Amino acid sequence: MAISIDDLNSLHIDVLREIGNIGSGNAATALAKMLDKKVDMDVPKVKILEFRDVTEILGGAEILVVGILLKVTGDLTGNMMFILEEKSAHLLVDILMGRSEHSIDKAGGFDEIEASALREIGNILASSYLSALTSLTGLKIIPSVPEMAIDMAGAILSVPAIQFGSVGDTVLYIETEFFEGSKKVVGDFFLVPDVESYDILLKALGVIS
Amino acid sequence: MGNDILIKVGMADLRAASDPSILTTLGLGSCVGVALYDVYTKTIGLAHVMLPSSLQARNNSNVAKFADTAIVKLLEDMKKLGAKPNGIVAKLAGGAQMFSFAETSEMLRIGTRNVIAAKECLKELNIPVVSEDTGGNFGRTIELYSDTGILLIKTIGHGTKQI
């Protein structure tokens, strides 16, 4: 029987939290290398929400966010999404480009170079998250070239929400907070396996037989 | 308009309301906002639909999630508030494709499929679609006004319009 989020028990959630922990840890290491700075991380939070609450997770459905989407193929199929609130995205770009925080005060949006930098950051974070998952499970997981969209939180979040919607009534995601010095970057990872892939994932981890 | 009641409709949610009121749903992406308006009684209804069909889904307990079941339920709720079925018209917004993968899978074309499903369902119920603002690659916030039947559409970087 295919398993859905609604069927997950506390053991499954613990396993998913651990995946999130290892995945985000790997992503934090990659980020530290990229920025050439020490990056700390809080213990990631696994969250399961009903659809009506999903659009509020980043502070409101209408706030501007950056979404990076990768398609996943191989033993596990589905999608991986990384979402950053606008302030965090500007902060990352500024650190990466070695400049002071001038762009944060700028009214919404990113220029072409900033957008390109963000896409690369998203790519590295999502890929390192997935490569941790590969090491953990032994499954072959191949990420696609990333696509990026900068728009209202609700609109970006509708993409993973719809995918969860075809199997259940809730959305599962992992919230990660990175710190570079006193600066905080909040990002959310959505790993959305296809229906059949839940079984494969939980089996590979030895959680279900 | 200052005394109107503003009612929020969440994702996979639907609401009907009597005049005077405003129904709003924030940040529509690939989901479709189905706005119904009864020209006689000014009763309004809004559904924030995620998926085209309840028949293809494993878990279809939430009727507001699917175009086919949401529109039928919304119509019922509006009738309970006194709406006259022959006075009801529809306006559609949303159904965007937020990410433009070259090789688009079924799931990623979901916006288009949601719009088509909503139109098919409305046709079966003899509800005319009088205007729409669908497709594209951007999000929309919509507000439906009972006094005029106007659907206001707001975006980030793609302007504001009324349909």
Short mmCIF file of C-alpha atoms in Angstrom, two decimals:
data_model
loop_
_atom_site.label_atom_id
_atom_site.label_comp_id
_atom_site.label_asym_id
_atom_site.label_seq_id
_atom_site.Cartn_x
_atom_site.Cartn_y
_atom_site.Cartn_z
CA MET A 1 0.00 0.00 0.00
CA ALA A 2 1.24 3.46 -0.80
CA ILE A 3 1.82 5.57 2.27
CA SER A 4 0.82 9.22 2.55
CA ILE A 5 1.72 12.00 4.94
CA ASP A 6 -1.56 11.48 6.76
CA ASP A 7 -0.48 7.93 7.67
CA LEU A 8 2.89 8.87 9.09
CA ASN A 9 3.47 7.96 12.72
CA SER A 10 5.89 9.52 15.17
CA LEU A 11 8.67 7.12 14.18
CA HIS A 12 8.36 8.18 10.53
CA ILE A 13 8.40 11.82 11.57
CA ASP A 14 11.54 11.23 13.64
CA VAL A 15 13.19 9.64 10.62
CA LEU A 16 12.17 12.53 8.38
CA ARG A 17 13.49 14.97 10.98
CA GLU A 18 16.79 13.11 10.96
CA ILE A 19 16.90 13.27 7.16
CA GLY A 20 16.22 16.98 7.46
CA ASN A 21 18.95 17.34 10.04
CA ILE A 22 21.56 15.55 7.97
CA GLY A 23 20.41 17.14 4.72
CA SER A 24 20.45 20.66 6.14
CA GLY A 25 23.75 19.99 7.91
CA ASN A 26 25.28 19.07 4.59
CA ALA A 27 23.71 22.16 3.03
CA ALA A 28 25.13 24.35 5.82
CA THR A 29 28.61 22.94 5.20
CA ALA A 30 28.25 23.66 1.49
CA LEU A 31 27.07 27.17 2.27
CA ALA A 32 30.04 27.75 4.59
CA LYS A 33 32.43 26.67 1.83
CA MET A 34 30.73 28.86 -0.72
CA LEU A 35 30.72 31.93 1.52
CA ASP A 36 34.08 31.09 3.06
CA LYS A 37 32.56 31.87 6.46
CA LYS A 38 31.52 29.85 9.47
CA VAL A 39 27.86 28.90 9.18
CA ASP A 40 25.88 27.59 12.17
CA MET A 41 22.56 25.88 12.04
CA ASP A 42 19.63 25.31 14.37
CA VAL A 43 18.09 21.85 14.69
CA PRO A 44 15.67 21.74 11.75
CA LYS A 45 11.97 21.62 12.50
CA VAL A 46 9.76 19.11 10.73
CA LYS A 47 6.38 20.67 10.20
CA ILE A 48 3.14 19.18 9.01
CA LEU A 49 0.46 21.67 8.12
CA GLU A 50 -2.99 21.74 6.61
CA PHE A 51 -3.24 23.51 3.27
CA ARG A 52 -5.08 26.52 4.61
CA ASP A 53 -2.12 27.29 6.91
CA VAL A 54 0.63 26.56 4.40
CA THR A 55 0.72 29.95 2.72
CA GLU A 56 1.37 31.67 6.06
CA ILE A 57 4.61 29.87 6.89
CA LEU A 58 6.98 32.55 5.64
CA GLY A 59 5.04 35.40 7.18
CA GLY A 60 2.10 35.74 4.79
CA ALA A 61 0.84 34.57 1.41
CA GLU A 62 1.66 37.83 -0.33
CA ILE A 63 5.25 38.42 0.79
CA LEU A 64 7.97 38.11 -1.83
CA VAL A 65 10.00 34.89 -1.64
CA VAL A 66 12.55 33.06 -3.74
CA GLY A 67 11.74 29.48 -4.69
CA ILE A 68 14.22 27.03 -6.22
CA LEU A 69 12.77 23.85 -7.66
CA LEU A 70 14.71 20.74 -8.70
CA LYS A 71 13.22 17.64 -10.20
CA VAL A 72 14.51 14.40 -8.78
CA THR A 73 14.92 11.21 -10.78
CA GLY A 74 16.65 7.89 -10.16
CA ASP A 75 15.52 5.38 -7.51
CA LEU A 76 13.56 8.14 -5.87
CA THR A 77 11.38 10.42 -8.01
CA GLY A 78 9.70 13.66 -7.11
CA ASN A 79 10.63 17.25 -6.45
CA MET A 80 12.82 19.17 -4.10
CA MET A 81 12.09 22.79 -3.30
CA PHE A 82 14.04 25.32 -1.32
CA ILE A 83 12.34 28.56 -0.32
CA LEU A 84 13.98 31.65 1.09
CA GLU A 85 12.29 34.77 2.34
CA GLU A 86 13.36 37.90 0.50
CA LYS A 87 15.41 39.37 3.34
CA SER A 88 17.39 36.12 3.74
CA ALA A 89 17.93 35.93 -0.01
CA HIS A 90 19.34 39.46 -0.12
CA LEU A 91 21.55 38.68 2.86
CA LEU A 92 22.98 35.57 1.19
CA VAL A 93 23.63 37.41 -2.07
CA ASP A 94 25.36 40.24 -0.21
CA ILE A 95 27.60 37.87 1.73
CA LEU A 96 28.40 35.91 -1.41
CA MET A 97 29.27 39.06 -3.33
CA GLY A 98 31.30 40.37 -0.42
CA ARG A 99 29.41 43.63 -0.08
CA SER A 100 27.78 45.43 2.83
CA GLU A 101 24.09 45.07 3.44
CA HIS A 102 23.00 47.83 1.10
CA SER A 103 20.69 45.75 -1.03
CA ILE A 104 18.47 44.73 1.88
CA ASP A 105 16.89 48.15 2.13
CA LYS A 106 16.25 48.23 -1.58
CA ALA A 107 12.64 47.79 -2.58
CA GLY A 108 11.80 44.24 -3.73
CA GLY A 109 13.40 42.32 -6.54
CA PHE A 110 16.81 41.14 -7.68
CA ASP A 111 18.91 42.12 -10.67
CA GLU A 112 20.22 39.59 -13.15
CA ILE A 113 23.52 38.90 -11.37
CA GLU A 114 21.80 38.60 -7.99
CA ALA A 115 19.23 36.22 -9.47
CA SER A 116 21.96 34.11 -10.98
CA ALA A 117 23.81 33.98 -7.65
CA LEU A 118 20.61 32.95 -5.88
CA ARG A 119 19.94 30.18 -8.35
CA GLU A 120 23.42 28.84 -7.70
CA ILE A 121 23.00 29.08 -3.92
CA GLY A 122 19.68 27.26 -4.16
CA ASN A 123 21.20 24.63 -6.41
CA ILE A 124 24.09 23.95 -4.04
CA LEU A 125 21.90 23.85 -0.94
CA ALA A 126 19.30 21.57 -2.49
CA SER A 127 21.90 19.31 -4.11
CA SER A 128 23.89 18.92 -0.89
CA TYR A 129 20.67 18.12 0.92
CA LEU A 130 19.94 15.42 -1.63
CA SER A 131 23.46 14.02 -1.58
CA ALA A 132 23.10 13.53 2.19
CA LEU A 133 19.94 11.60 1.46
CA THR A 134 21.84 9.46 -1.04
CA SER A 135 24.57 8.63 1.51
CA LEU A 136 21.96 7.79 4.10
CA THR A 137 19.78 5.54 1.97
CA GLY A 138 22.07 4.20 -0.73
CA LEU A 139 19.42 5.24 -3.22
CA LYS A 140 20.40 6.83 -6.50
CA ILE A 141 19.00 10.37 -6.47
CA ILE A 142 19.67 12.58 -9.47
CA PRO A 143 18.73 16.27 -9.22
CA SER A 144 17.84 18.27 -12.34
CA VAL A 145 19.07 21.73 -13.26
CA PRO A 146 17.23 24.11 -10.89
CA GLU A 147 14.43 26.45 -11.87
CA MET A 148 13.88 29.61 -9.90
CA ALA A 149 10.82 31.78 -9.33
CA ILE A 150 10.54 34.99 -7.32
CA ASP A 151 6.95 35.77 -6.42
CA MET A 152 4.28 35.72 -3.72
CA ALA A 153 4.86 33.06 -1.05
CA GLY A 154 1.41 31.58 -1.59
CA ALA A 155 1.97 31.14 -5.32
CA ILE A 156 5.40 29.52 -4.91
CA LEU A 157 4.17 27.28 -2.09
CA SER A 158 1.23 26.12 -4.18
CA VAL A 159 3.66 24.03 -6.23
CA PRO A 160 4.71 21.60 -3.45
CA ALA A 161 1.26 21.91 -1.84
CA ILE A 162 -0.46 20.66 -4.98
CA GLN A 163 1.88 17.70 -5.13
CA PHE A 164 1.13 16.80 -1.53
CA GLY A 165 -2.54 17.44 -2.33
CA SER A 166 -2.74 14.55 -4.75
CA VAL A 167 -1.98 12.10 -1.93
CA GLY A 168 -3.26 13.71 1.26
CA ASP A 169 -4.53 16.78 3.05
CA THR A 170 -1.34 18.00 4.65
CA VAL A 171 2.07 19.32 3.67
CA LEU A 172 5.33 18.23 5.25
CA TYR A 173 8.39 20.44 5.19
CA ILE A 174 11.58 21.08 7.03
CA GLU A 175 12.42 24.53 8.33
CA THR A 176 16.09 25.32 8.67
CA GLU A 177 17.75 28.37 10.14
CA PHE A 178 21.33 29.16 9.19
CA PHE A 179 23.44 31.71 11.01
CA GLU A 180 26.45 33.57 9.71
CA GLY A 181 27.68 35.56 12.68
CA SER A 182 24.65 37.42 14.00
CA LYS A 183 22.84 37.26 10.68
CA LYS A 184 20.04 34.77 10.35
CA VAL A 185 18.95 33.11 7.12
CA VAL A 186 15.66 31.21 7.25
CA GLY A 187 14.99 28.65 4.56
CA ASP A 188 12.47 25.90 4.07
CA PHE A 189 13.12 22.59 2.34
CA PHE A 190 10.26 20.69 0.77
CA LEU A 191 11.11 17.18 -0.28
CA VAL A 192 8.12 15.90 -2.21
CA PRO A 193 8.55 12.28 -3.23
CA ASP A 194 6.08 10.86 -5.75
CA VAL A 195 3.49 8.57 -4.16
CA GLU A 196 5.45 5.39 -4.88
CA SER A 197 8.68 6.94 -3.63
CA TYR A 198 7.52 7.29 -0.03
CA ASP A 199 7.60 3.52 0.33
CA ILE A 200 11.00 3.34 -1.37
CA LEU A 201 12.40 6.03 0.91
CA LEU A 202 11.05 4.59 4.16
CA LYS A 203 12.07 1.07 3.12
CA ALA A 204 15.61 2.18 2.25
CA LEU A 205 15.83 3.67 5.73
CA GLY A 206 14.57 0.45 7.27
CA VAL A 207 11.51 2.11 8.79
CA ILE A 208 8.98 -0.07 7.00
CA SER A 209 9.50 -3.53 5.58
CA MET B 1 -17.52 49.59 1.12
CA GLY B 2 -15.99 50.35 4.51
CA ASN B 3 -18.57 48.24 6.32
CA ASP B 4 -18.18 45.20 4.10
CA ILE B 5 -16.98 42.01 5.66
CA LEU B 6 -13.69 40.75 4.26
CA ILE B 7 -13.58 36.96 4.32
CA LYS B 8 -10.38 35.06 3.62
CA VAL B 9 -10.49 31.84 1.64
CA GLY B 10 -7.47 29.58 2.20
CA MET B 11 -5.85 27.05 -0.09
CA ALA B 12 -8.22 24.11 -0.78
CA ASP B 13 -11.03 26.08 0.83
CA LEU B 14 -14.30 27.67 -0.28
CA ARG B 15 -16.76 30.26 1.04
CA ALA B 16 -20.10 31.74 0.05
CA ALA B 17 -21.34 35.09 1.35
CA SER B 18 -24.29 37.47 1.11
CA ASP B 19 -24.08 41.11 0.09
CA PRO B 20 -22.34 43.19 1.39
CA SER B 21 -19.09 41.26 1.61
CA ILE B 22 -15.71 40.77 -0.01
CA LEU B 23 -14.16 37.36 -0.51
CA THR B 24 -10.40 37.17 -0.95
CA THR B 25 -7.77 34.53 -1.53
CA LEU B 26 -4.07 35.37 -1.33
CA GLY B 27 -1.20 34.24 -3.50
CA LEU B 28 -2.84 32.00 -6.07
CA GLY B 29 -0.16 30.15 -8.04
CA SER B 30 -1.05 27.04 -9.99
CA CYS B 31 -4.27 26.84 -8.02
CA VAL B 32 -7.37 28.37 -9.57
CA GLY B 33 -9.70 30.86 -7.96
CA VAL B 34 -13.27 30.21 -9.07
CA ALA B 35 -15.39 33.29 -8.36
CA LEU B 36 -19.19 33.02 -8.64
CA TYR B 37 -21.57 35.99 -8.58
CA ASP B 38 -25.36 36.02 -8.65
CA VAL B 39 -26.43 39.16 -10.49
CA TYR B 40 -29.91 39.10 -8.88
CA THR B 41 -29.14 38.71 -5.17
CA LYS B 42 -25.44 39.76 -5.22
CA THR B 43 -24.59 36.55 -3.39
CA ILE B 44 -20.94 35.65 -4.01
CA GLY B 45 -18.82 32.54 -3.71
CA LEU B 46 -15.10 31.83 -4.01
CA ALA B 47 -13.22 28.53 -4.20
CA HIS B 48 -9.42 28.10 -4.09
CA VAL B 49 -9.03 24.89 -6.07
CA MET B 50 -5.79 22.85 -6.08
CA LEU B 51 -6.44 19.90 -8.35
CA PRO B 52 -8.61 19.18 -11.40
CA SER B 53 -10.51 16.07 -10.42
CA SER B 54 -11.56 14.23 -7.27
CA LEU B 55 -11.85 11.04 -9.33
CA GLN B 56 -8.09 10.72 -9.85
CA ALA B 57 -7.20 11.29 -6.21
CA ARG B 58 -6.55 8.71 -3.52
CA ASN B 59 -7.79 10.96 -0.77
CA ASN B 60 -10.80 13.03 -1.83
CA SER B 61 -12.37 13.83 1.52
CA ASN B 62 -11.86 17.60 1.19
CA VAL B 63 -14.34 18.66 -1.52
CA ALA B 64 -12.85 22.16 -1.73
CA LYS B 65 -9.56 20.76 -3.03
CA PHE B 66 -10.86 19.65 -6.42
CA ALA B 67 -12.42 21.69 -9.24
CA ASP B 68 -15.27 19.24 -9.87
CA THR B 69 -16.45 18.85 -6.27
CA ALA B 70 -15.61 22.40 -5.10
CA ILE B 71 -17.78 24.15 -7.69
CA VAL B 72 -20.79 21.92 -6.97
CA LYS B 73 -20.44 22.55 -3.21
CA LEU B 74 -19.94 26.30 -3.70
CA LEU B 75 -23.12 26.48 -5.81
CA GLU B 76 -25.07 24.63 -3.08
CA ASP B 77 -23.78 26.97 -0.38
CA MET B 78 -24.75 30.01 -2.47
CA LYS B 79 -28.26 28.63 -3.05
CA LYS B 80 -28.65 28.22 0.72
CA LEU B 81 -27.95 31.95 0.99
CA GLY B 82 -30.71 32.60 -1.54
CA ALA B 83 -28.73 32.80 -4.79
CA LYS B 84 -30.70 32.20 -8.02
CA PRO B 85 -28.88 29.60 -10.15
CA ASN B 86 -29.91 31.26 -13.44
CA GLY B 87 -28.34 34.54 -12.35
CA ILE B 88 -24.92 33.11 -11.52
CA VAL B 89 -21.87 33.93 -13.61
CA ALA B 90 -18.25 32.83 -13.13
CA LYS B 91 -14.87 34.53 -13.27
CA LEU B 92 -11.59 32.63 -13.14
CA ALA B 93 -8.09 33.64 -12.03
CA GLY B 94 -4.85 31.77 -11.40
CA GLY B 95 -3.69 28.55 -13.01
CA ALA B 96 -0.16 29.86 -13.51
CA GLN B 97 2.91 27.78 -14.17
CA MET B 98 5.31 29.06 -11.54
CA PHE B 99 8.37 27.14 -12.74
CA SER B 100 9.19 26.80 -16.43
CA PHE B 101 10.83 23.42 -16.86
CA ALA B 102 11.58 22.76 -20.52
CA GLU B 103 10.34 19.23 -20.25
CA THR B 104 7.12 19.77 -18.37
CA SER B 105 5.66 16.89 -16.46
CA GLU B 106 1.94 16.45 -15.88
CA MET B 107 2.27 17.78 -12.36
CA LEU B 108 3.99 20.95 -13.46
CA ARG B 109 1.32 21.72 -16.04
CA ILE B 110 -1.25 21.48 -13.28
CA GLY B 111 -2.27 25.14 -13.59
CA THR B 112 -3.55 24.70 -17.13
CA ARG B 113 -5.29 21.47 -16.20
CA ASN B 114 -7.00 23.16 -13.26
CA VAL B 115 -8.38 25.91 -15.51
CA ILE B 116 -9.68 23.41 -18.08
CA ALA B 117 -11.32 21.29 -15.38
CA ALA B 118 -12.99 24.32 -13.80
CA LYS B 119 -14.41 25.39 -17.17
CA GLU B 120 -15.72 21.91 -17.93
CA CYS B 121 -17.45 21.73 -14.58
CA LEU B 122 -18.97 25.21 -14.98
CA LYS B 123 -20.23 24.28 -18.45
CA GLU B 124 -21.96 21.20 -17.08
CA LEU B 125 -23.66 23.35 -14.46
CA ASN B 126 -24.68 25.92 -17.12
CA ILE B 127 -22.69 28.69 -15.44
CA PRO B 128 -21.18 31.05 -18.04
CA VAL B 129 -17.55 32.15 -17.60
CA VAL B 130 -17.76 35.89 -18.25
CA SER B 131 -14.09 36.75 -17.77
CA GLU B 132 -10.78 35.23 -16.76
CA ASP B 133 -7.18 36.10 -16.00
CA THR B 134 -5.39 32.76 -16.09
CA GLY B 135 -2.04 31.25 -17.05
CA GLY B 136 1.27 33.08 -17.10
CA ASN B 137 4.08 32.44 -14.64
CA PHE B 138 3.14 34.71 -11.76
CA GLY B 139 1.08 34.66 -8.58
CA ARG B 140 -2.20 36.50 -8.03
CA THR B 141 -4.18 37.77 -5.06
CA ILE B 142 -7.87 38.17 -5.82
CA GLU B 143 -10.80 40.00 -4.20
CA LEU B 144 -14.42 39.46 -5.17
CA TYR B 145 -16.84 42.31 -4.38
CA SER B 146 -20.51 41.50 -3.82
CA ASP B 147 -21.79 45.02 -4.57
CA THR B 148 -20.41 45.08 -8.14
CA GLY B 149 -19.37 41.50 -8.91
CA ILE B 150 -15.94 42.87 -9.76
CA LEU B 151 -12.97 40.55 -9.33
CA LEU B 152 -9.86 42.56 -8.45
CA ILE B 153 -6.54 40.91 -9.30
CA LYS B 154 -3.26 42.00 -7.72
CA THR B 155 0.21 40.74 -8.65
CA ILE B 156 3.87 41.45 -7.89
CA GLY B 157 5.32 43.11 -10.99
CA HIS B 158 2.43 42.30 -13.34
CA GLY B 159 0.06 45.08 -12.40
CA THR B 160 -3.43 45.21 -10.95
CA LYS B 161 -6.62 44.72 -12.89
CA GLN B 162 -10.36 44.26 -12.60
CA ILE B 163 -12.26 41.63 -14.50
#
